[in-house]
Amino acid sequence: MSHSEPVTGGCICGGVRYQVAERCKLRPVIACHCEQCRRFSGHFIAASGTQYQYFSLLNEASLRWYSYLPDIKQGFCGECGCSLFFDYPKEQRISIAAGSLDETQGLALAGQIYCEEAGDYYHLHAEGEMAEAGGFSVACPT
Ligand SMILES: [Zn+2]
Ligand SMILES: [Zn+2]
């Protein structure tokens, strides 16, 4: 498993496929427990991410975008319904649902945000930075 090899991922039906140019350009995983992520994912979002320059769509046939927060677009498959992306155009980066990656070797959970809003039906497992609101210190690799 090389650091410089491409990483791929996508939804269940294959209508959305993407690639990150090099494995080492993936950000460590951040979990978000906010209400929107809970609804978007059905539980909570655990996302890696990368800068635009390393990201490419290999198939976007069924990719749909929706915006429920300013300056962020949520990407999902309009066919099979998988939650996939959070696009931050102003920051030129995209968050990628970690579970949509074909292989997740080498990735680790680095932080959890909006812990205050976590659903009552599960216990937060303390791992990485724990933030009550949205801030975290882990940036996408340049
Ligand atoms: Zn799909
Ligand atoms: Zn969230």
GROMACS .gro file of C-alpha atoms and ligand atoms in nm:
model
  144
    1MET     CA    1   0.000   0.000   0.000
    2SER     CA    2   0.183   0.303  -0.124
    3HIS     CA    3   0.132   0.655   0.009
    4SER     CA    4   0.134   0.794  -0.341
    5GLU     CA    5  -0.114   0.560  -0.505
    6PRO     CA    6  -0.464   0.681  -0.594
    7VAL     CA    7  -0.759   0.607  -0.366
    8THR     CA    8  -1.105   0.543  -0.505
    9GLY     CA    9  -1.455   0.527  -0.366
   10GLY     CA   10  -1.820   0.561  -0.452
   11CYS     CA   11  -2.179   0.476  -0.377
   12ILE     CA   12  -2.350   0.136  -0.371
   13CYS     CA   13  -2.496   0.148  -0.724
   14GLY     CA   14  -2.178   0.284  -0.886
   15GLY     CA   15  -2.350   0.592  -1.026
   16VAL     CA   16  -2.098   0.802  -0.838
   17ARG     CA   17  -1.728   0.711  -0.841
   18TYR     CA   18  -1.442   0.935  -0.737
   19GLN     CA   19  -1.068   0.933  -0.696
   20VAL     CA   20  -0.818   1.107  -0.472
   21ALA     CA   21  -0.486   1.135  -0.654
   22GLU     CA   22  -0.267   1.016  -0.367
   23ARG     CA   23  -0.350   0.831  -0.047
   24CYS     CA   24  -0.133   1.072   0.155
   25LYS     CA   25  -0.360   1.362   0.049
   26LEU     CA   26  -0.653   1.223   0.249
   27ARG     CA   27  -0.724   1.405   0.573
   28PRO     CA   28  -0.759   1.200   0.893
   29VAL     CA   29  -1.122   1.127   0.972
   30ILE     CA   30  -1.340   1.374   1.164
   31ALA     CA   31  -1.673   1.260   1.304
   32CYS     CA   32  -1.956   1.513   1.316
   33HIS     CA   33  -2.246   1.456   1.551
   34CYS     CA   34  -2.449   1.763   1.453
   35GLU     CA   35  -2.817   1.734   1.382
   36GLN     CA   36  -2.777   1.786   1.005
   37CYS     CA   37  -2.514   1.514   0.978
   38ARG     CA   38  -2.732   1.286   1.183
   39ARG     CA   39  -3.015   1.332   0.937
   40PHE     CA   40  -2.795   1.327   0.626
   41SER     CA   41  -2.627   1.001   0.722
   42GLY     CA   42  -2.892   0.839   0.937
   43HIS     CA   43  -2.648   0.833   1.231
   44PHE     CA   44  -2.338   1.053   1.237
   45ILE     CA   45  -2.091   1.147   0.966
   46ALA     CA   46  -1.732   1.029   0.973
   47ALA     CA   47  -1.549   1.207   0.696
   48SER     CA   48  -1.206   1.226   0.545
   49GLY     CA   49  -1.143   1.491   0.283
   50THR     CA   50  -0.901   1.642   0.040
   51GLN     CA   51  -0.823   1.961  -0.145
   52TYR     CA   52  -0.987   2.016  -0.485
   53GLN     CA   53  -0.660   1.971  -0.670
   54TYR     CA   54  -0.636   1.605  -0.566
   55PHE     CA   55  -1.003   1.517  -0.618
   56SER     CA   56  -1.172   1.399  -0.935
   57LEU     CA   57  -1.509   1.248  -1.020
   58LEU     CA   58  -1.481   0.931  -1.230
   59ASN     CA   59  -1.858   0.899  -1.264
   60GLU     CA   60  -2.117   1.156  -1.159
   61ALA     CA   61  -2.418   1.010  -1.342
   62SER     CA   62  -2.639   1.002  -1.032
   63LEU     CA   63  -2.462   1.262  -0.819
   64ARG     CA   64  -2.701   1.516  -0.667
   65TRP     CA   65  -2.624   1.822  -0.457
   66TYR     CA   66  -2.826   1.985  -0.187
   67SER     CA   67  -2.745   2.281   0.034
   68TYR     CA   68  -2.883   2.316   0.381
   69LEU     CA   69  -2.599   2.522   0.521
   70PRO     CA   70  -2.444   2.836   0.370
   71ASP     CA   71  -2.125   2.780   0.172
   72ILE     CA   72  -2.150   2.399   0.192
   73LYS     CA   73  -2.306   2.161  -0.059
   74GLN     CA   74  -2.395   1.806   0.043
   75GLY     CA   75  -2.344   1.543  -0.226
   76PHE     CA   76  -2.533   1.217  -0.242
   77CYS     CA   77  -2.636   0.953  -0.492
   78GLY     CA   78  -2.982   1.026  -0.633
   79GLU     CA   79  -3.019   0.661  -0.729
   80CYS     CA   80  -2.912   0.451  -0.429
   81GLY     CA   81  -2.919   0.730  -0.169
   82CYS     CA   82  -2.566   0.707  -0.030
   83SER     CA   83  -2.433   1.012   0.156
   84LEU     CA   84  -2.100   1.100  -0.002
   85PHE     CA   85  -1.962   1.454   0.007
   86PHE     CA   86  -1.954   1.792   0.173
   87ASP     CA   87  -1.826   2.045  -0.076
   88TYR     CA   88  -1.663   2.366   0.053
   89PRO     CA   89  -1.610   2.580  -0.260
   90LYS     CA   90  -1.476   2.881  -0.072
   91GLU     CA   91  -1.209   2.664   0.087
   92GLN     CA   92  -1.141   2.463  -0.229
   93ARG     CA   93  -1.180   2.135  -0.044
   94ILE     CA   94  -1.423   1.848  -0.027
   95SER     CA   95  -1.512   1.624   0.265
   96ILE     CA   96  -1.563   1.260   0.176
   97ALA     CA   97  -1.774   1.018   0.380
   98ALA     CA   98  -1.510   0.775   0.503
   99GLY     CA   99  -1.742   0.480   0.461
  100SER     CA  100  -1.765   0.543   0.086
  101LEU     CA  101  -1.395   0.474   0.030
  102ASP     CA  102  -1.310   0.142  -0.135
  103GLU     CA  103  -1.026   0.090   0.111
  104THR     CA  104  -0.970   0.270   0.439
  105GLN     CA  105  -0.624   0.146   0.533
  106GLY     CA  106  -0.410   0.402   0.709
  107LEU     CA  107  -0.700   0.627   0.805
  108ALA     CA  108  -0.771   0.706   1.169
  109LEU     CA  109  -1.028   0.907   1.359
  110ALA     CA  110  -0.859   1.232   1.460
  111GLY     CA  111  -1.145   1.426   1.609
  112GLN     CA  112  -1.514   1.456   1.682
  113ILE     CA  113  -1.720   1.772   1.655
  114TYR     CA  114  -2.061   1.888   1.770
  115CYS     CA  115  -2.043   1.630   2.048
  116GLU     CA  116  -2.311   1.835   2.226
  117GLU     CA  117  -2.564   1.747   1.956
  118ALA     CA  118  -2.495   1.373   1.949
  119GLY     CA  119  -2.804   1.156   1.947
  120ASP     CA  120  -2.924   1.036   2.287
  121TYR     CA  121  -2.936   0.679   2.166
  122TYR     CA  122  -2.559   0.620   2.158
  123HIS     CA  123  -2.258   0.684   2.378
  124LEU     CA  124  -1.973   0.895   2.253
  125HIS     CA  125  -1.655   0.694   2.245
  126ALA     CA  126  -1.377   0.935   2.342
  127GLU     CA  127  -1.129   0.931   2.056
  128GLY     CA  128  -0.923   1.215   1.912
  129GLU     CA  129  -1.002   1.581   1.974
  130MET     CA  130  -1.348   1.623   2.122
  131ALA     CA  131  -1.523   1.952   2.046
  132GLU     CA  132  -1.862   2.067   2.169
  133ALA     CA  133  -1.907   2.282   1.857
  134GLY     CA  134  -1.757   2.282   1.510
  135GLY     CA  135  -1.387   2.363   1.537
  136PHE     CA  136  -1.107   2.119   1.474
  137SER     CA  137  -0.738   2.153   1.403
  138VAL     CA  138  -0.684   1.885   1.140
  139ALA     CA  139  -0.644   2.032   0.792
  140CYS     CA  140  -0.648   1.866   0.451
  141PRO     CA  141  -0.289   1.784   0.345
  142THR     CA  142  -0.139   2.026   0.094
  143ZN      ZN  143  -2.557   0.517  -0.613
  144ZN      ZN  144  -2.225   1.789   1.106
   0.00000   0.00000   0.00000
